[in-house]
mmCIF file with all atom_site columns, C-alpha atoms in Angstrom:
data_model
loop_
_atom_site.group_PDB
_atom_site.id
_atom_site.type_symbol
_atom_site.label_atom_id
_atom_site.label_alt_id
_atom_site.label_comp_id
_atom_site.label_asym_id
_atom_site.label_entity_id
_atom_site.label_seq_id
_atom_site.pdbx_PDB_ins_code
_atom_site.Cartn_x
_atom_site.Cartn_y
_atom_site.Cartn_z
_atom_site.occupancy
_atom_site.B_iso_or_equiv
_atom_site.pdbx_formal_charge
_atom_site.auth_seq_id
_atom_site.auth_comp_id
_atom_site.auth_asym_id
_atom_site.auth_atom_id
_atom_site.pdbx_PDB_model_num
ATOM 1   C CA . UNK Z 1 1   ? 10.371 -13.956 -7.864  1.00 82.00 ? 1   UNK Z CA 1
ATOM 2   C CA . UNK Z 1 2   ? 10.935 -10.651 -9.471  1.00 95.00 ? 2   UNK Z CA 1
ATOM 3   C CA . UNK Z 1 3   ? 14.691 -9.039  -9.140  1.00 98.00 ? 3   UNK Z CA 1
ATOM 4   C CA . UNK Z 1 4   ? 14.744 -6.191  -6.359  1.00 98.00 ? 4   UNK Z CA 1
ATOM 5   C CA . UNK Z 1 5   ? 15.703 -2.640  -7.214  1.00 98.00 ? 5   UNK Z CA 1
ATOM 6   C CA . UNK Z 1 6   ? 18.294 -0.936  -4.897  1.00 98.00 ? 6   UNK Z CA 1
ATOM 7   C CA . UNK Z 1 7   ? 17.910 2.817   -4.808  1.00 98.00 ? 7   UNK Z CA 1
ATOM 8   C CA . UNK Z 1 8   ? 21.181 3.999   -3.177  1.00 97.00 ? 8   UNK Z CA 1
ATOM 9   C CA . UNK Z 1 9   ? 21.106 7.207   -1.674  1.00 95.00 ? 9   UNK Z CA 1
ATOM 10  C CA . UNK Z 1 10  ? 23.972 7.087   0.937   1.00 86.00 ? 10  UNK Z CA 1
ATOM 11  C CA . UNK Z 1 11  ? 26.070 9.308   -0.913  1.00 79.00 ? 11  UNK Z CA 1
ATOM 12  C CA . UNK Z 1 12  ? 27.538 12.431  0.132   1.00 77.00 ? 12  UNK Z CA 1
ATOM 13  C CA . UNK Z 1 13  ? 26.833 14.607  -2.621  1.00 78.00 ? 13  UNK Z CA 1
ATOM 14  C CA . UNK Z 1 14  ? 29.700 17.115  -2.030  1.00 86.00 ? 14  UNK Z CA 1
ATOM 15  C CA . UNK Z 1 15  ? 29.872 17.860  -6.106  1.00 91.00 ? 15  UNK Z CA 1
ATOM 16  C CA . UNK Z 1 16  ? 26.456 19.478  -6.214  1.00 93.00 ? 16  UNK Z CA 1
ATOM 17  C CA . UNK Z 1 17  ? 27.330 21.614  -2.731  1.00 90.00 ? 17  UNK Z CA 1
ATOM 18  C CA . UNK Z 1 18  ? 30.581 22.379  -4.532  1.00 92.00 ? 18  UNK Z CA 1
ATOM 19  C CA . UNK Z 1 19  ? 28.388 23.838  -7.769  1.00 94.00 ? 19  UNK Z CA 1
ATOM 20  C CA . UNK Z 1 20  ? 25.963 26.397  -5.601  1.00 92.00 ? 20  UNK Z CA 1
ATOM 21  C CA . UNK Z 1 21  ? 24.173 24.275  -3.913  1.00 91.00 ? 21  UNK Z CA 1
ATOM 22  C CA . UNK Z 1 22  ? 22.269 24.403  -0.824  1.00 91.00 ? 22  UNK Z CA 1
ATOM 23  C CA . UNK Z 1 23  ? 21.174 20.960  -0.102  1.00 92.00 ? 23  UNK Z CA 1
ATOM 24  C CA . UNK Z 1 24  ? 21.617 17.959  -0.429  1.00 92.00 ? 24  UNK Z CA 1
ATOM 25  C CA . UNK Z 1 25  ? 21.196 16.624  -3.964  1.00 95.00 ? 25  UNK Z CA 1
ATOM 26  C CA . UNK Z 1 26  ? 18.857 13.827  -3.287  1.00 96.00 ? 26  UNK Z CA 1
ATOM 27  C CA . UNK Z 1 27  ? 16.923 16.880  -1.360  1.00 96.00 ? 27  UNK Z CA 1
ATOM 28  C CA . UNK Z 1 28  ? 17.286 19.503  -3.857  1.00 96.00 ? 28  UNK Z CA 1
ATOM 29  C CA . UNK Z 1 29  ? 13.710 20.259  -5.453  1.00 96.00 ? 29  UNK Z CA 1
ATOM 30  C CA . UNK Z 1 30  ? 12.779 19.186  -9.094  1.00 96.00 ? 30  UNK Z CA 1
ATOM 31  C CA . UNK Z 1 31  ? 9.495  20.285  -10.526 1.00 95.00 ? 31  UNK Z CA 1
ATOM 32  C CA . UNK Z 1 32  ? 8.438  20.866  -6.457  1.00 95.00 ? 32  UNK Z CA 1
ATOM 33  C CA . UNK Z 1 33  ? 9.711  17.850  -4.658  1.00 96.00 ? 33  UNK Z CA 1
ATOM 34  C CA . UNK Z 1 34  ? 12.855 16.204  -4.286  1.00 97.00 ? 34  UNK Z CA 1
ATOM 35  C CA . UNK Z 1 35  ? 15.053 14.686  -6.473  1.00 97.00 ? 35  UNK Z CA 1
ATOM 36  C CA . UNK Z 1 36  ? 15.112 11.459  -4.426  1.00 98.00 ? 36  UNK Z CA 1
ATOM 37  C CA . UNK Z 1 37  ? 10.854 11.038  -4.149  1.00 98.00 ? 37  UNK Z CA 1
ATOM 38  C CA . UNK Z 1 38  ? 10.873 11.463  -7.970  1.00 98.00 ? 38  UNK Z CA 1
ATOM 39  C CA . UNK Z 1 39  ? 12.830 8.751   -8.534  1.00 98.00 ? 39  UNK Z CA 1
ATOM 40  C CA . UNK Z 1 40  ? 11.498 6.348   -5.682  1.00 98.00 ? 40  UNK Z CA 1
ATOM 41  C CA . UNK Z 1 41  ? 8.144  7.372   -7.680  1.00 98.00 ? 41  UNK Z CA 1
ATOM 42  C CA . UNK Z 1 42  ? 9.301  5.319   -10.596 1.00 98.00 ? 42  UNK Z CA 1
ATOM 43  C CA . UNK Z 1 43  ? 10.006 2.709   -8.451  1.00 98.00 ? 43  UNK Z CA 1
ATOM 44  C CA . UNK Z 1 44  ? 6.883  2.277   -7.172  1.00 98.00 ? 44  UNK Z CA 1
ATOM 45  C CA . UNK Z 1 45  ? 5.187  2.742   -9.979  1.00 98.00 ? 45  UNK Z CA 1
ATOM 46  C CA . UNK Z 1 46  ? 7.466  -0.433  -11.688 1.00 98.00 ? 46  UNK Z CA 1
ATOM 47  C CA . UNK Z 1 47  ? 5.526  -2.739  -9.221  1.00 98.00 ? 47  UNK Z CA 1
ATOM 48  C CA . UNK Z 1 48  ? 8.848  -3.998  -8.432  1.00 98.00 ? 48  UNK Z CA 1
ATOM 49  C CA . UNK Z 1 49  ? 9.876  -5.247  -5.149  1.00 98.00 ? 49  UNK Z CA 1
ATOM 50  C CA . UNK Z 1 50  ? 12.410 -2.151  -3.476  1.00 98.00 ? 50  UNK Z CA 1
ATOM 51  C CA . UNK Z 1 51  ? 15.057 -1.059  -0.938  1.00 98.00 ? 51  UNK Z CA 1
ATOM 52  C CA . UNK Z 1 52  ? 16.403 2.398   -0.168  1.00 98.00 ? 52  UNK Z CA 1
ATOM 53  C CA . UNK Z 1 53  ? 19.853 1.881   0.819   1.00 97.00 ? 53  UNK Z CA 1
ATOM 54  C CA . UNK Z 1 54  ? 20.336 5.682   2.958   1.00 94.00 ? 54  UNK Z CA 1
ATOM 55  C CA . UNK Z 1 55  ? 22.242 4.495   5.618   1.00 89.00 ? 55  UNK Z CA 1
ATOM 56  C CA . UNK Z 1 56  ? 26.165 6.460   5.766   1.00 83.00 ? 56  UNK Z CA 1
ATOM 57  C CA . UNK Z 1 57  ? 28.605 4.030   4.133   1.00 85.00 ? 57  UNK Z CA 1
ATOM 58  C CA . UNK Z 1 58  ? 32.208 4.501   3.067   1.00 86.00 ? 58  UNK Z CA 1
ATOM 59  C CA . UNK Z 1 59  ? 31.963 3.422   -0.430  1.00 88.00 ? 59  UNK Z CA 1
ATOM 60  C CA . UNK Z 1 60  ? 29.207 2.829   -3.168  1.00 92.00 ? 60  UNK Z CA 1
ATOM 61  C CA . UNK Z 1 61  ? 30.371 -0.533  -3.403  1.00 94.00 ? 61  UNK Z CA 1
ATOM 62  C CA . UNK Z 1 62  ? 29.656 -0.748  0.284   1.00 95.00 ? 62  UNK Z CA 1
ATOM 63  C CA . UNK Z 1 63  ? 26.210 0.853   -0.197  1.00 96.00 ? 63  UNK Z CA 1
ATOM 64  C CA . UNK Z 1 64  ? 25.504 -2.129  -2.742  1.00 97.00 ? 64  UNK Z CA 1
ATOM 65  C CA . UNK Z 1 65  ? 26.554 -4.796  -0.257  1.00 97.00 ? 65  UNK Z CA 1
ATOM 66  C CA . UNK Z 1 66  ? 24.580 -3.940  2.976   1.00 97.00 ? 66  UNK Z CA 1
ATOM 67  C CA . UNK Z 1 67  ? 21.616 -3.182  0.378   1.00 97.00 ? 67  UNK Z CA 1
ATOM 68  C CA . UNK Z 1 68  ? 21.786 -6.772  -1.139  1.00 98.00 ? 68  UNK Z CA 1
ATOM 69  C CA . UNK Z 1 69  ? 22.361 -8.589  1.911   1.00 98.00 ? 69  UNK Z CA 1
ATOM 70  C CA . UNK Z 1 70  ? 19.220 -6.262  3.586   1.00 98.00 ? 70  UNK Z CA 1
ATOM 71  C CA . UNK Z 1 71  ? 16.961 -8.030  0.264   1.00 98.00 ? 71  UNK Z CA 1
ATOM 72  C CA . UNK Z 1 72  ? 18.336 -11.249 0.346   1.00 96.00 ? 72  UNK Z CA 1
ATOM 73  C CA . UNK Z 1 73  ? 17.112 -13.624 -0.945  1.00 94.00 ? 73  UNK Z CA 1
ATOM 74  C CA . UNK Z 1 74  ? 16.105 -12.182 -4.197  1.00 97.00 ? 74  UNK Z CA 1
ATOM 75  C CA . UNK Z 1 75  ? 16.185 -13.216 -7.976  1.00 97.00 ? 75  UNK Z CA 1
ATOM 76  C CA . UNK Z 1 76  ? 18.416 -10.348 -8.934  1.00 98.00 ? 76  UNK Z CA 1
ATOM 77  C CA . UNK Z 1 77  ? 18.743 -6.609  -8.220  1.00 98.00 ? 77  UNK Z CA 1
ATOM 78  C CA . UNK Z 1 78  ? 18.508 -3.272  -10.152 1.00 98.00 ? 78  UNK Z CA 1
ATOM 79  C CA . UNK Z 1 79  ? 21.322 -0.944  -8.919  1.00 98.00 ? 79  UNK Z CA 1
ATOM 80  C CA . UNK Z 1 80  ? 19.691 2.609   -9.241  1.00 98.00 ? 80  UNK Z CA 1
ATOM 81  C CA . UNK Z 1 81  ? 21.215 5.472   -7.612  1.00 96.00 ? 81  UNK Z CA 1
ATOM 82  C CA . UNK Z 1 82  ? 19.244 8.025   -6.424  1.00 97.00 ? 82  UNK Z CA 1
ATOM 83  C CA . UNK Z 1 83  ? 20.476 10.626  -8.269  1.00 97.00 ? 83  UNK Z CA 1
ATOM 84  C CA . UNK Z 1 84  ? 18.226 9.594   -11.490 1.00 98.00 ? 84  UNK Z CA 1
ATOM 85  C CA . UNK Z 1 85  ? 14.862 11.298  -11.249 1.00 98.00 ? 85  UNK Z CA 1
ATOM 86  C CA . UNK Z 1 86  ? 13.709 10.900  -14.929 1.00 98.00 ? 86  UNK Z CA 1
ATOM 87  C CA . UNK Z 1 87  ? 14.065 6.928   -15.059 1.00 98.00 ? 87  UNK Z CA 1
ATOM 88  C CA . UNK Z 1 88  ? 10.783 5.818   -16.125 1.00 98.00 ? 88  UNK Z CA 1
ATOM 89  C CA . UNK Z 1 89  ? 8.877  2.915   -14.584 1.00 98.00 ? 89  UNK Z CA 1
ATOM 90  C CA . UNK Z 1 90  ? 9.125  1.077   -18.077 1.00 98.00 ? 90  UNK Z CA 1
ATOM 91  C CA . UNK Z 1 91  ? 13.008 0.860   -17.734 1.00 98.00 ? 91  UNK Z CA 1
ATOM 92  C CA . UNK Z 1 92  ? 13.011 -0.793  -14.976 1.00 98.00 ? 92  UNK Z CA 1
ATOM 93  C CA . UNK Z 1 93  ? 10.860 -3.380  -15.754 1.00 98.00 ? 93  UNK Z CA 1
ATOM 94  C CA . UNK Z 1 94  ? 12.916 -3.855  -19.265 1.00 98.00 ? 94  UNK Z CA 1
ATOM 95  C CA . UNK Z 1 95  ? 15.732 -4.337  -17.455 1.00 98.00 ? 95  UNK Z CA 1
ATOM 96  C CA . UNK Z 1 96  ? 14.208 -6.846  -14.363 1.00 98.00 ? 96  UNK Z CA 1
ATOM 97  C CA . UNK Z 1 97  ? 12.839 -8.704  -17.639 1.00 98.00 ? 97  UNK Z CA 1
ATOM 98  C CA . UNK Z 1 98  ? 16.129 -8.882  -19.196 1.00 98.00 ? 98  UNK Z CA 1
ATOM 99  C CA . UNK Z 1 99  ? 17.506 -10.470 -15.833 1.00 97.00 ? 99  UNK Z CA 1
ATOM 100 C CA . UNK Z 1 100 ? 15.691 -13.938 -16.975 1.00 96.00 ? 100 UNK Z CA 1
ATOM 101 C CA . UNK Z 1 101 ? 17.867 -14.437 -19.759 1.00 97.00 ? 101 UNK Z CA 1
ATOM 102 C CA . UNK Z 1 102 ? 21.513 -12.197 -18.863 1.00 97.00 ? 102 UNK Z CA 1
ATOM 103 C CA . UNK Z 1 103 ? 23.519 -12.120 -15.531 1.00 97.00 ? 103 UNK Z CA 1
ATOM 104 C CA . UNK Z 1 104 ? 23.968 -8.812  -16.005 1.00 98.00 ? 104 UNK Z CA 1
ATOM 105 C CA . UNK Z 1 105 ? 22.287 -6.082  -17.665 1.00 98.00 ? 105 UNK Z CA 1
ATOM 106 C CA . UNK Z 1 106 ? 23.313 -2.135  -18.757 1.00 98.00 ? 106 UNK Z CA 1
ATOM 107 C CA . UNK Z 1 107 ? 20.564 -0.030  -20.329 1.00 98.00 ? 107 UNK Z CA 1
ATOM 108 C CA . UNK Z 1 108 ? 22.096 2.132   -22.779 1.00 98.00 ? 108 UNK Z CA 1
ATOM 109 C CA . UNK Z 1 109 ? 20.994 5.523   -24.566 1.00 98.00 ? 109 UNK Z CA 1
ATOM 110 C CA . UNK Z 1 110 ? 21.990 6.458   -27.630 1.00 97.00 ? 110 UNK Z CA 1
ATOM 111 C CA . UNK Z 1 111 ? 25.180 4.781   -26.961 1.00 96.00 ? 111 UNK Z CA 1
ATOM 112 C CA . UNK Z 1 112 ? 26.055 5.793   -23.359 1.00 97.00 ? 112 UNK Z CA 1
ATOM 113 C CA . UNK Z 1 113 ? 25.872 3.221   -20.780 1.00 97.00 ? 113 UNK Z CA 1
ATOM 114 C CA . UNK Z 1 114 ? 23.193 4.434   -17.905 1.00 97.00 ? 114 UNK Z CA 1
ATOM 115 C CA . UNK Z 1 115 ? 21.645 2.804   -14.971 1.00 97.00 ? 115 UNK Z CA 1
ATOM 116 C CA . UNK Z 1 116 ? 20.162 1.015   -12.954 1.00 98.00 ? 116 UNK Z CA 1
ATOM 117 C CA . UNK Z 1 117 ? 22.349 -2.156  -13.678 1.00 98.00 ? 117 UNK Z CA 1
ATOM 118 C CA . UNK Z 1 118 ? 20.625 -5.262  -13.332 1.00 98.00 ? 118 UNK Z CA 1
ATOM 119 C CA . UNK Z 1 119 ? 22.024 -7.914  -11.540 1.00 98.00 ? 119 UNK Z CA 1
ATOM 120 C CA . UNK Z 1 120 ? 21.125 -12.113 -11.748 1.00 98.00 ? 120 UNK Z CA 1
ATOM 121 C CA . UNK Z 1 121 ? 20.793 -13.993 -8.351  1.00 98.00 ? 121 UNK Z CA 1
ATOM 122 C CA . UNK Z 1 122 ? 24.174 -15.844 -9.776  1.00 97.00 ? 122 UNK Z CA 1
ATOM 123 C CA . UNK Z 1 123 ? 25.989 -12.295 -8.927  1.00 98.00 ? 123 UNK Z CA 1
ATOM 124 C CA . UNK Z 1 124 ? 24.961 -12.660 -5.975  1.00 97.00 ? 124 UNK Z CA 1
ATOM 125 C CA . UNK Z 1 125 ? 28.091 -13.604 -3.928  1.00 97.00 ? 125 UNK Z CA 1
ATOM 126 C CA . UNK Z 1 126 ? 30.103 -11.508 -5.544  1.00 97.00 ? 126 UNK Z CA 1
ATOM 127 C CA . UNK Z 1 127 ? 27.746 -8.372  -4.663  1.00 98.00 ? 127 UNK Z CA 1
ATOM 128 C CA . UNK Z 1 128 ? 27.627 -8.985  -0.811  1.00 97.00 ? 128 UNK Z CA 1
ATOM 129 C CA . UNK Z 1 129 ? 31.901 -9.086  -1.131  1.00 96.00 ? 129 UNK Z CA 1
ATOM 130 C CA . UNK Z 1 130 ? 31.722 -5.127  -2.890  1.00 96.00 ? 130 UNK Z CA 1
ATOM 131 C CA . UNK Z 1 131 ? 33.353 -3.147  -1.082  1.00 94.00 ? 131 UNK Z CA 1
ATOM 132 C CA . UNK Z 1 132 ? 34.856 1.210   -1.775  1.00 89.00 ? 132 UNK Z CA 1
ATOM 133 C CA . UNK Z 1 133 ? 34.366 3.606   -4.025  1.00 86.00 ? 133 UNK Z CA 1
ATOM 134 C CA . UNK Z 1 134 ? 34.430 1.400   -7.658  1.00 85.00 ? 134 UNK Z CA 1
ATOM 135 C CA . UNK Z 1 135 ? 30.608 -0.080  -6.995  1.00 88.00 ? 135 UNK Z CA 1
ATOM 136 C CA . UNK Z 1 136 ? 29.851 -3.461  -9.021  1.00 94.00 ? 136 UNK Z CA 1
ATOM 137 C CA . UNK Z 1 137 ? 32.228 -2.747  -12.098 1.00 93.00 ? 137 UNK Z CA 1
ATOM 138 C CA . UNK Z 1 138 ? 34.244 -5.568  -11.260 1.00 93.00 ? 138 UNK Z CA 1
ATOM 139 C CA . UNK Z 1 139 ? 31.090 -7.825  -10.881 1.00 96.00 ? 139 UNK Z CA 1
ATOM 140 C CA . UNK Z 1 140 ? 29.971 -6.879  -14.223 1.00 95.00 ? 140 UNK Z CA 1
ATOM 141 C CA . UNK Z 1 141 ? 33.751 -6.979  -15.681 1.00 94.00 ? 141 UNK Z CA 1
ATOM 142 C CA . UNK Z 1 142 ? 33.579 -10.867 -14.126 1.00 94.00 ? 142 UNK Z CA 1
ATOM 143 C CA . UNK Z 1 143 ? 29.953 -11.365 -15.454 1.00 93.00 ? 143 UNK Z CA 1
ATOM 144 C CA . UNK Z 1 144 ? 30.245 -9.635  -19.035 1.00 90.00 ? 144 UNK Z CA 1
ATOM 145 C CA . UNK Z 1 145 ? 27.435 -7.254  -19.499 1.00 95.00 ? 145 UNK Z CA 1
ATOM 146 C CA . UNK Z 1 146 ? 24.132 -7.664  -21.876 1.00 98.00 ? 146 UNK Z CA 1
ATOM 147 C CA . UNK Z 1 147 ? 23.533 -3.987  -23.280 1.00 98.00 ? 147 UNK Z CA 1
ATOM 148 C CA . UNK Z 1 148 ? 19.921 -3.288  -23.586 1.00 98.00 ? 148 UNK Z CA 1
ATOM 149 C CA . UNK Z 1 149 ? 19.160 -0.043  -25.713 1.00 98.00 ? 149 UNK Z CA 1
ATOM 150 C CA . UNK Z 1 150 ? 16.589 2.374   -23.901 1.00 97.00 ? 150 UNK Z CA 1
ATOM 151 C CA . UNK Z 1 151 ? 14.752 5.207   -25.151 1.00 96.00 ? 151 UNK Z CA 1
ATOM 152 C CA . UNK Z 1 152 ? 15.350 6.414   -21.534 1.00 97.00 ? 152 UNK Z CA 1
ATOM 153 C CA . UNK Z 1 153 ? 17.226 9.554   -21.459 1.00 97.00 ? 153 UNK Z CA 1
ATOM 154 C CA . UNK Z 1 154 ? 16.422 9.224   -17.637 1.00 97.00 ? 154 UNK Z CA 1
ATOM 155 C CA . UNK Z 1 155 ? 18.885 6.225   -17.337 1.00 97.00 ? 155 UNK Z CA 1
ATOM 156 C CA . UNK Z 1 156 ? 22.057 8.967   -18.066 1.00 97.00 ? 156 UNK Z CA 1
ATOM 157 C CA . UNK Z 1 157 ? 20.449 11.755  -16.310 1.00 96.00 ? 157 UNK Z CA 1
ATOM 158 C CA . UNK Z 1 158 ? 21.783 11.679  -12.935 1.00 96.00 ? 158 UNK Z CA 1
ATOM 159 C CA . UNK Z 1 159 ? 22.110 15.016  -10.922 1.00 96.00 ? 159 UNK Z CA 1
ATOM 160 C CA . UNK Z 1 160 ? 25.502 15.714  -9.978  1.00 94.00 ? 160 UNK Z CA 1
ATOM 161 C CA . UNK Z 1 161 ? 25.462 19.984  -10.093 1.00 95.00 ? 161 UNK Z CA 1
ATOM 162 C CA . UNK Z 1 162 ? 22.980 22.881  -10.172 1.00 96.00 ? 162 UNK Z CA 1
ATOM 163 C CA . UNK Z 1 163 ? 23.494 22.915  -13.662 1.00 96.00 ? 163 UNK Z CA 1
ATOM 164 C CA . UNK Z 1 164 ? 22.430 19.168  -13.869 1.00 96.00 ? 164 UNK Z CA 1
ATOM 165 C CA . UNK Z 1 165 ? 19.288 20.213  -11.941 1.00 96.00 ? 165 UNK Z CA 1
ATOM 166 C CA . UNK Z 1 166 ? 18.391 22.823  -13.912 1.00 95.00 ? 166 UNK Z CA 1
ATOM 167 C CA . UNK Z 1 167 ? 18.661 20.460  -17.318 1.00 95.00 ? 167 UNK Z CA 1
ATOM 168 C CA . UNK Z 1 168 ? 16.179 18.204  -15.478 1.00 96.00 ? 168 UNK Z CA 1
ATOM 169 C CA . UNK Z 1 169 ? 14.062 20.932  -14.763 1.00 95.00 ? 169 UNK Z CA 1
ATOM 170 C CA . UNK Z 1 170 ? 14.124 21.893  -18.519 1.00 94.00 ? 170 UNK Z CA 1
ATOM 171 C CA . UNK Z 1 171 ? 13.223 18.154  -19.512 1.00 92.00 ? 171 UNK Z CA 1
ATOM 172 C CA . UNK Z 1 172 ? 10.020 17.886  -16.918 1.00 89.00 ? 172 UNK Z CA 1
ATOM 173 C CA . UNK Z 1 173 ? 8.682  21.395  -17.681 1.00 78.00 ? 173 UNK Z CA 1
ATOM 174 C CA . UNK Z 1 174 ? 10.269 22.660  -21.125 1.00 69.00 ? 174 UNK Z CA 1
#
């Protein structure tokens, strides 16, 4: 069984509205469509197994249980929020390959951890008990963390502001 990735998208988004914007981020157009297809575009094209996790939940740690317990059983998960729209395909296979050896894996780029965080089968438990605004840091505090180094600049660039779309823009169509 391959690990399943867990695009959350439940999230309010009230920093982007806050910066100028008009729409929701995961809404907001990037090179012509929205932030959220481009990223569940690299998802599909991983030919991993997937869930979009959109239904309104208090917390992202919430978000992360109802997702996992929605795929269950799986061999792991990829925690990818939705907010990402330049993670390549490649990434997330690195990482879901990186799940047969580590319990828990962080891509990092140049340094700065990123996402999606994998997840082993063995975190399991521990996943379907997340609950608020924290996410899995605990579960990867308990777990200890494999760092895999990327040459994924998409796996740090989430979109949080106008200004963060705009950057993206810049990076699809320089």
């Amino acid at each position: 069984m391959r690990p399943t990735v867990i695009v959350l998208a439940s999230g309010r988004g009230e920093r982007f509205t806050a910066s100028g914007g008009t729409t929701h981020k995961l809404q907001a157009l990037l090179a012509g469509k929205p932030v959220l297809q481009h990223t569940l575009d690299a998802v599909r094209a991983s030919g991993l197994p997937w869930h979009l996790e959109d239904a309104g939940h208090p917390g992202m740690g919430d978000s992360i249980a109802a997702a996992v317990r929605a795929t269950w059983p799986s061999s792991g998960w990829l925690v990818l929020p939705g907010d990402l729209p330049l993670i390549r395909s490649d990434t997330l296979r690195s990482i879901a390959a990186a799940l047969q050896a580590h319990d828990v894996v962080v891509p990092l780029y140049r340094g700065q951890r990123g996402h999606p965080v994998g997840f082993h089968a063995r975190c399991g438990e521990a996943l379907l008990n997340l609950k608020g605004a924290r996410g899995a840091a605990a579960v990867v505090l308990a777990h200890g963390a494999f760092e895999l180094d990327m040459q994924d600049i998409g796996c740090v660039t989430d979109i949080d502001t106008v200004d963060d779309l705009r950057a993206a823009e810049l990076r699809i169509n320089p």
